[in-house]
Amino acid sequence: MIKLMKTNGLWLGLMLFFCSYSSVANAAKVENLYQADVRSSASNWQQLALEQVLIRVSGRADVAEHPVIKAEFNQVSPYIKQFTSVRLNDENLTRVVLDATRVNRLLQQADVAIWGELRPDTLIWLVEQNSGQREFITDANNELIKQLSSAFKQAGLPFMLPLYDMDDLINISVSDVWAGFWQQINQASARYNTDVTVATTIDKVTEGNNLLWRLTWQRQYEGRIIREQVTAENEAVLMQSFAKSLAKQLAGQYASVLSVQSSNNVIIEVENLTSLTDLVTVQQLLQQVVGVAQVTITSFSDDKARYSLQTAIASEGLLNALQFNKQFKLQTAEITELAIDSRVMPALATFRYLRL
């Protein structure tokens, strides 16, 4: 039930109209999260599609090895909603759309965290060493860039590359990225306003009789530097390993475990709502968060609304999910009484709504 402090016949009539309004813009939104492209020639295409989606939704490359999940690969058909043949990059593929509710329920039963479609923007600085020379990789047609784009799309990781224009080159050098000088890296990255910055270096090393690609990457998190390294025989496998490694780390920070036994009721307060369109748009944005079952507008007054959320995730997980929607700017996350009436539930957090 919707309760409005500003109520009359016109407002209630407009509310019923705007409840069908669905034009909502999101930042860092992963499209087709529950869609997979698999080789048409594969006899186990259903299992491959389920595994691909489970990896993307959980951020865990080994998720199919979980005992609860592994057992489901004997009965995959109920997870398939639709499939069709497509032709991509001169290859015949089967595009499969899976049932998001069933996939989420399976991960929930396995106590595996679920990573929603709103994910952190990641800026990636790329330096390659070739024949002793180190250079930024700026050519979009470079095979490393192509494979990076493919691997990150497969993993469900939004990313962007620097412009490498005059502003960048004034603030940062190849040596800064190679050595991990984070003062310079952060200074150059600030203009892109992303959530995560990764400094990546690529070279070749000899292991036994094999010449391998080597990718070393690092990022800052809570005041410390996280470094990892992967090697591979070709660019495709190299970038797939990079994407899986980064996805696992980020999912560990931002994915949320859905509770099977219980649900929480929390209040979110949102400011700067100047129209009914704003009011309902925010309701729809909140409903898109994984684990949120229902969103009810409980009050609206002086450009401020209170939303009651029924959710299967903990409060911390909910705030983590909301921070990547750039239409919400966190004002306070302190639980304080917002009304004299003791019957009014305190708000978990207050956000300011930003129109894009």
Short mmCIF file of C-alpha atoms in Angstrom, two decimals:
data_model
loop_
_atom_site.label_atom_id
_atom_site.label_comp_id
_atom_site.label_asym_id
_atom_site.label_seq_id
_atom_site.Cartn_x
_atom_site.Cartn_y
_atom_site.Cartn_z
CA MET A 1 0.00 0.00 0.00
CA ILE A 2 1.26 3.50 -0.83
CA LYS A 3 0.79 6.20 1.77
CA LEU A 4 1.44 9.78 0.71
CA MET A 5 1.45 12.82 2.97
CA LYS A 6 0.49 14.97 -0.03
CA THR A 7 -2.76 13.31 -1.08
CA ASN A 8 -5.70 14.30 -3.21
CA GLY A 9 -7.58 12.80 -6.12
CA LEU A 10 -5.17 14.15 -8.73
CA TRP A 11 -2.08 12.78 -6.99
CA LEU A 12 -3.60 9.35 -6.52
CA GLY A 13 -4.68 9.23 -10.14
CA LEU A 14 -1.24 10.26 -11.35
CA MET A 15 0.35 7.67 -9.04
CA LEU A 16 -1.58 4.87 -10.72
CA PHE A 17 -0.42 6.18 -14.09
CA PHE A 18 3.24 6.49 -13.15
CA CYS A 19 3.36 2.99 -11.62
CA SER A 20 3.51 1.72 -15.19
CA TYR A 21 6.37 4.07 -16.10
CA SER A 22 9.55 2.04 -16.73
CA SER A 23 12.18 4.34 -18.24
CA VAL A 24 15.03 3.98 -15.73
CA ALA A 25 18.70 4.76 -16.39
CA ASN A 26 21.47 2.92 -14.58
CA ALA A 27 25.23 3.32 -14.53
CA ALA A 28 27.62 0.35 -14.71
CA LYS A 29 24.74 -1.95 -15.53
CA VAL A 30 25.63 -5.38 -16.89
CA GLU A 31 23.29 -6.24 -19.73
CA ASN A 32 22.09 -9.79 -20.40
CA LEU A 33 23.44 -11.09 -17.11
CA TYR A 34 21.51 -14.35 -17.47
CA GLN A 35 22.28 -14.91 -21.16
CA ALA A 36 24.97 -17.24 -22.50
CA ASP A 37 26.47 -17.87 -25.95
CA VAL A 38 27.76 -21.42 -26.45
CA ARG A 39 28.99 -23.38 -29.45
CA SER A 40 26.13 -24.88 -31.39
CA SER A 41 28.11 -28.06 -32.00
CA ALA A 42 28.42 -28.81 -28.28
CA SER A 43 26.18 -31.69 -27.20
CA ASN A 44 26.18 -30.34 -23.61
CA TRP A 45 25.23 -26.79 -24.60
CA GLN A 46 22.64 -26.53 -21.81
CA GLN A 47 25.20 -27.39 -19.12
CA LEU A 48 27.71 -24.98 -20.66
CA ALA A 49 25.15 -22.18 -20.72
CA LEU A 50 24.20 -22.73 -17.07
CA GLU A 51 27.84 -22.80 -16.01
CA GLN A 52 28.61 -19.61 -17.94
CA VAL A 53 25.74 -17.74 -16.27
CA LEU A 54 26.53 -19.09 -12.81
CA ILE A 55 30.12 -17.88 -13.13
CA ARG A 56 28.99 -14.43 -14.25
CA VAL A 57 26.36 -14.05 -11.54
CA SER A 58 28.56 -15.33 -8.71
CA GLY A 59 31.94 -14.01 -9.89
CA ARG A 60 33.44 -17.43 -9.06
CA ALA A 61 35.10 -19.45 -11.82
CA ASP A 62 34.86 -22.63 -9.74
CA VAL A 63 31.19 -22.25 -8.79
CA ALA A 64 30.13 -25.35 -10.78
CA GLU A 65 32.23 -27.53 -8.46
CA HIS A 66 30.06 -26.71 -5.44
CA PRO A 67 28.29 -29.99 -4.46
CA VAL A 68 24.80 -28.45 -4.36
CA ILE A 69 25.28 -26.78 -7.74
CA LYS A 70 27.10 -29.70 -9.36
CA ALA A 71 24.11 -31.94 -8.72
CA GLU A 72 21.85 -29.63 -10.74
CA PHE A 73 23.82 -30.23 -13.95
CA ASN A 74 21.94 -33.52 -14.28
CA GLN A 75 18.66 -31.61 -14.73
CA VAL A 76 19.39 -28.37 -16.56
CA SER A 77 16.29 -28.10 -18.78
CA PRO A 78 14.12 -26.23 -16.21
CA TYR A 79 16.72 -23.42 -16.15
CA ILE A 80 16.41 -22.76 -19.90
CA LYS A 81 13.83 -20.12 -20.84
CA GLN A 82 14.64 -19.77 -24.54
CA PHE A 83 17.40 -20.32 -27.07
CA THR A 84 18.16 -19.32 -30.64
CA SER A 85 20.94 -19.71 -33.20
CA VAL A 86 23.23 -16.73 -33.86
CA ARG A 87 26.29 -16.08 -35.99
CA LEU A 88 29.11 -14.17 -34.27
CA ASN A 89 32.71 -13.71 -35.42
CA ASP A 90 32.27 -16.34 -38.15
CA GLU A 91 31.10 -18.90 -35.60
CA ASN A 92 27.73 -20.62 -35.16
CA LEU A 93 26.53 -20.18 -31.59
CA THR A 94 23.45 -20.94 -29.55
CA ARG A 95 22.25 -17.97 -27.51
CA VAL A 96 20.56 -19.19 -24.35
CA VAL A 97 18.48 -17.15 -21.90
CA LEU A 98 18.23 -18.69 -18.44
CA ASP A 99 15.62 -18.27 -15.74
CA ALA A 100 17.08 -15.65 -13.38
CA THR A 101 14.84 -16.66 -10.48
CA ARG A 102 15.91 -20.31 -10.68
CA VAL A 103 19.60 -19.39 -11.02
CA ASN A 104 19.44 -17.08 -8.01
CA ARG A 105 17.56 -19.68 -5.99
CA LEU A 106 20.22 -22.30 -6.76
CA LEU A 107 23.01 -19.97 -5.61
CA GLN A 108 20.97 -19.09 -2.55
CA GLN A 109 20.53 -22.77 -1.64
CA ALA A 110 24.28 -23.29 -2.06
CA ASP A 111 24.98 -20.28 0.17
CA VAL A 112 26.93 -18.65 -2.69
CA ALA A 113 26.87 -14.86 -2.93
CA ILE A 114 24.94 -13.30 -5.83
CA TRP A 115 26.33 -10.32 -7.73
CA GLY A 116 23.63 -8.13 -9.26
CA GLU A 117 23.67 -6.29 -12.56
CA LEU A 118 24.90 -3.03 -10.98
CA ARG A 119 28.66 -3.40 -10.70
CA PRO A 120 31.66 -1.11 -10.18
CA ASP A 121 33.10 0.74 -13.16
CA THR A 122 36.73 -0.31 -13.60
CA LEU A 123 39.44 1.80 -15.26
CA ILE A 124 42.31 -0.24 -16.70
CA TRP A 125 45.73 1.18 -17.50
CA LEU A 126 47.62 -1.13 -19.87
CA VAL A 127 51.36 -1.12 -20.51
CA GLU A 128 53.11 -3.67 -22.72
CA GLN A 129 56.83 -4.42 -22.83
CA ASN A 130 57.98 -5.62 -26.23
CA SER A 131 61.64 -5.98 -27.27
CA GLY A 132 62.68 -3.95 -24.26
CA GLN A 133 60.32 -1.08 -25.06
CA ARG A 134 57.40 -0.21 -22.80
CA GLU A 135 54.33 1.53 -24.23
CA PHE A 136 50.71 2.17 -23.38
CA ILE A 137 48.39 -0.04 -25.41
CA THR A 138 46.22 2.54 -27.16
CA ASP A 139 45.18 0.82 -30.38
CA ALA A 140 41.61 -0.52 -30.17
CA ASN A 141 42.52 -3.11 -32.82
CA ASN A 142 45.34 -4.55 -30.72
CA GLU A 143 44.62 -8.24 -30.09
CA LEU A 144 45.16 -7.77 -26.36
CA ILE A 145 42.46 -5.10 -26.27
CA LYS A 146 40.07 -7.26 -28.27
CA GLN A 147 40.56 -10.22 -25.96
CA LEU A 148 40.28 -8.00 -22.88
CA SER A 149 36.92 -6.71 -24.08
CA SER A 150 35.66 -10.23 -24.81
CA ALA A 151 36.85 -11.65 -21.48
CA PHE A 152 35.40 -8.82 -19.39
CA LYS A 153 32.07 -9.06 -21.19
CA GLN A 154 32.00 -12.79 -20.49
CA ALA A 155 32.74 -12.17 -16.80
CA GLY A 156 30.17 -9.37 -16.51
CA LEU A 157 32.76 -6.72 -15.62
CA PRO A 158 32.07 -3.15 -16.79
CA PHE A 159 35.34 -1.42 -17.73
CA MET A 160 36.82 1.50 -19.59
CA LEU A 161 40.23 2.36 -20.99
CA PRO A 162 41.94 5.75 -20.59
CA LEU A 163 41.91 8.21 -23.46
CA TYR A 164 45.71 8.51 -23.40
CA ASP A 165 45.30 12.10 -24.52
CA MET A 166 47.45 15.08 -23.57
CA ASP A 167 45.84 15.38 -20.13
CA ASP A 168 46.66 11.76 -19.34
CA LEU A 169 50.21 11.92 -20.63
CA ILE A 170 50.93 15.05 -18.56
CA ASN A 171 49.79 13.30 -15.37
CA ILE A 172 51.09 9.76 -15.87
CA SER A 173 53.91 7.92 -17.60
CA VAL A 174 54.50 4.35 -18.67
CA SER A 175 57.00 4.02 -15.83
CA ASP A 176 54.38 5.12 -13.27
CA VAL A 177 52.07 2.27 -14.26
CA TRP A 178 54.88 -0.28 -14.57
CA ALA A 179 56.28 0.55 -11.13
CA GLY A 180 52.89 1.02 -9.47
CA PHE A 181 53.32 4.65 -8.40
CA TRP A 182 49.82 5.10 -7.06
CA GLN A 183 49.98 8.81 -6.36
CA GLN A 184 50.43 9.44 -10.08
CA ILE A 185 48.01 6.68 -11.08
CA ASN A 186 45.26 8.07 -8.84
CA GLN A 187 45.88 11.61 -10.01
CA ALA A 188 45.56 10.61 -13.67
CA SER A 189 42.54 8.38 -12.97
CA ALA A 190 40.49 10.97 -11.07
CA ARG A 191 39.05 12.51 -14.24
CA TYR A 192 37.36 9.21 -15.16
CA ASN A 193 35.39 8.97 -11.90
CA THR A 194 35.39 5.16 -11.83
CA ASP A 195 34.93 2.92 -8.80
CA VAL A 196 38.01 0.72 -9.31
CA THR A 197 41.39 1.46 -10.92
CA VAL A 198 43.69 -1.31 -12.12
CA ALA A 199 47.32 -0.87 -13.25
CA THR A 200 48.23 -3.66 -15.66
CA THR A 201 51.57 -4.62 -17.23
CA ILE A 202 52.10 -7.23 -19.93
CA ASP A 203 55.31 -8.87 -21.13
CA LYS A 204 56.60 -12.28 -22.21
CA VAL A 205 58.59 -14.79 -20.18
CA THR A 206 60.22 -18.14 -20.89
CA GLU A 207 59.14 -21.14 -18.81
CA GLY A 208 61.00 -24.28 -19.82
CA ASN A 209 60.71 -24.44 -23.59
CA ASN A 210 57.58 -22.26 -23.70
CA LEU A 211 57.31 -18.56 -24.38
CA LEU A 212 54.35 -17.29 -22.36
CA TRP A 213 52.39 -14.08 -22.02
CA ARG A 214 52.56 -12.66 -18.49
CA LEU A 215 50.08 -10.16 -17.08
CA THR A 216 50.67 -8.50 -13.71
CA TRP A 217 47.98 -6.31 -12.23
CA GLN A 218 47.44 -4.35 -9.06
CA ARG A 219 44.85 -2.12 -7.43
CA GLN A 220 44.35 -0.26 -4.18
CA TYR A 221 41.81 -1.42 -1.62
CA GLU A 222 41.35 -0.06 1.90
CA GLY A 223 44.81 1.46 1.97
CA ARG A 224 46.71 -1.59 0.74
CA ILE A 225 47.92 -2.79 -2.65
CA ILE A 226 46.53 -6.03 -4.06
CA ARG A 227 48.77 -7.67 -6.69
CA GLU A 228 48.21 -10.75 -8.83
CA GLN A 229 49.87 -12.35 -11.83
CA VAL A 230 48.70 -14.74 -14.54
CA THR A 231 50.49 -16.41 -17.46
CA ALA A 232 49.13 -18.03 -20.61
CA GLU A 233 50.15 -19.29 -24.03
CA ASN A 234 47.96 -16.79 -25.92
CA GLU A 235 46.18 -13.48 -25.53
CA ALA A 236 42.69 -14.98 -25.19
CA VAL A 237 43.52 -17.26 -22.26
CA LEU A 238 45.61 -14.50 -20.66
CA MET A 239 42.70 -12.06 -20.59
CA GLN A 240 40.22 -14.72 -19.50
CA SER A 241 42.45 -15.53 -16.51
CA PHE A 242 42.76 -11.82 -15.72
CA ALA A 243 38.99 -11.28 -15.86
CA LYS A 244 38.24 -14.33 -13.69
CA SER A 245 40.81 -13.28 -11.10
CA LEU A 246 39.50 -9.71 -10.87
CA ALA A 247 35.85 -10.85 -10.86
CA LYS A 248 36.51 -13.18 -7.93
CA GLN A 249 38.06 -10.35 -5.93
CA LEU A 250 35.33 -7.81 -6.67
CA ALA A 251 32.53 -10.32 -6.08
CA GLY A 252 34.12 -11.07 -2.71
CA GLN A 253 33.67 -7.41 -1.81
CA TYR A 254 30.33 -6.59 -3.36
CA ALA A 255 28.24 -9.75 -3.95
CA SER A 256 25.62 -10.62 -1.32
CA VAL A 257 24.49 -13.93 0.13
CA LEU A 258 20.69 -14.27 0.09
CA SER A 259 19.19 -15.75 3.21
CA VAL A 260 17.02 -18.85 2.71
CA GLN A 261 15.36 -18.69 6.10
CA SER A 262 14.56 -15.03 6.68
CA SER A 263 13.96 -11.63 5.15
CA ASN A 264 14.63 -8.15 6.46
CA ASN A 265 12.48 -5.04 6.34
CA VAL A 266 14.51 -1.85 6.05
CA ILE A 267 13.74 1.78 5.38
CA ILE A 268 15.64 3.85 2.82
CA GLU A 269 15.08 7.59 2.73
CA VAL A 270 15.65 9.47 -0.54
CA GLU A 271 15.88 13.25 -0.97
CA ASN A 272 15.58 15.58 -3.98
CA LEU A 273 12.44 14.04 -5.42
CA THR A 274 10.64 16.87 -7.20
CA SER A 275 8.01 14.97 -9.19
CA LEU A 276 6.00 11.79 -9.24
CA THR A 277 8.28 10.57 -12.01
CA ASP A 278 11.23 10.84 -9.60
CA LEU A 279 9.24 9.08 -6.89
CA VAL A 280 8.39 6.05 -9.00
CA THR A 281 11.73 5.94 -10.82
CA VAL A 282 13.49 5.56 -7.46
CA GLN A 283 11.05 2.81 -6.48
CA GLN A 284 11.90 0.93 -9.68
CA LEU A 285 15.65 1.39 -9.14
CA LEU A 286 15.36 -0.11 -5.67
CA GLN A 287 13.30 -3.02 -6.98
CA GLN A 288 16.10 -3.93 -9.40
CA VAL A 289 18.56 -4.71 -6.61
CA VAL A 290 19.20 -8.45 -6.27
CA GLY A 291 17.58 -9.79 -3.12
CA VAL A 292 14.94 -7.06 -2.89
CA ALA A 293 11.52 -8.69 -3.12
CA GLN A 294 9.25 -5.70 -2.63
CA VAL A 295 9.52 -1.91 -2.40
CA THR A 296 6.72 0.19 -0.90
CA ILE A 297 6.52 3.98 -0.72
CA THR A 298 5.46 4.71 2.86
CA SER A 299 5.56 8.52 2.87
CA PHE A 300 6.37 11.50 0.67
CA SER A 301 6.74 15.08 1.89
CA ASP A 302 8.92 18.12 1.12
CA ASP A 303 10.76 16.43 -1.77
CA LYS A 304 11.68 13.50 0.45
CA ALA A 305 10.33 9.95 0.41
CA ARG A 306 10.68 6.89 2.60
CA TYR A 307 10.79 3.45 0.97
CA SER A 308 10.20 0.19 2.81
CA LEU A 309 12.24 -2.67 1.35
CA GLN A 310 11.64 -6.35 1.93
CA THR A 311 15.02 -7.95 1.29
CA ALA A 312 16.81 -11.27 1.73
CA ILE A 313 20.24 -9.65 2.08
CA ALA A 314 21.87 -7.99 5.06
CA SER A 315 21.92 -4.21 5.38
CA GLU A 316 25.61 -3.99 4.51
CA GLY A 317 25.04 -5.96 1.31
CA LEU A 318 22.15 -3.69 0.35
CA LEU A 319 24.27 -0.56 0.79
CA ASN A 320 27.08 -2.17 -1.23
CA ALA A 321 24.65 -2.82 -4.08
CA LEU A 322 23.25 0.71 -4.02
CA GLN A 323 26.59 2.49 -4.02
CA PHE A 324 27.20 1.59 -7.68
CA ASN A 325 24.03 3.24 -8.89
CA LYS A 326 25.17 6.74 -9.75
CA GLN A 327 21.66 8.09 -9.30
CA PHE A 328 22.01 7.55 -5.54
CA LYS A 329 24.45 9.67 -3.51
CA LEU A 330 24.79 8.45 0.06
CA GLN A 331 24.15 11.24 2.57
CA THR A 332 24.22 9.25 5.81
CA ALA A 333 24.14 5.61 6.85
CA GLU A 334 23.54 6.28 10.53
CA ILE A 335 20.44 4.71 12.02
CA THR A 336 18.66 7.65 13.60
CA GLU A 337 15.05 8.45 14.37
CA LEU A 338 13.64 10.60 11.60
CA ALA A 339 10.32 11.34 13.24
CA ILE A 340 8.98 12.18 16.69
CA ASP A 341 6.44 9.38 16.35
CA SER A 342 8.10 6.35 17.98
CA ARG A 343 6.10 4.07 15.69
CA VAL A 344 8.10 5.31 12.67
CA MET A 345 10.89 2.89 11.81
CA PRO A 346 14.37 4.50 11.61
CA ALA A 347 16.05 4.71 8.21
CA LEU A 348 19.03 2.53 7.36
CA ALA A 349 20.43 5.25 5.11
CA THR A 350 19.56 8.52 3.41
CA PHE A 351 20.38 9.06 -0.27
CA ARG A 352 20.13 12.06 -2.55
CA TYR A 353 18.59 11.23 -5.91
CA LEU A 354 20.58 12.46 -8.91
CA ARG A 355 18.95 12.72 -12.34
CA LEU A 356 21.09 11.56 -15.24
#
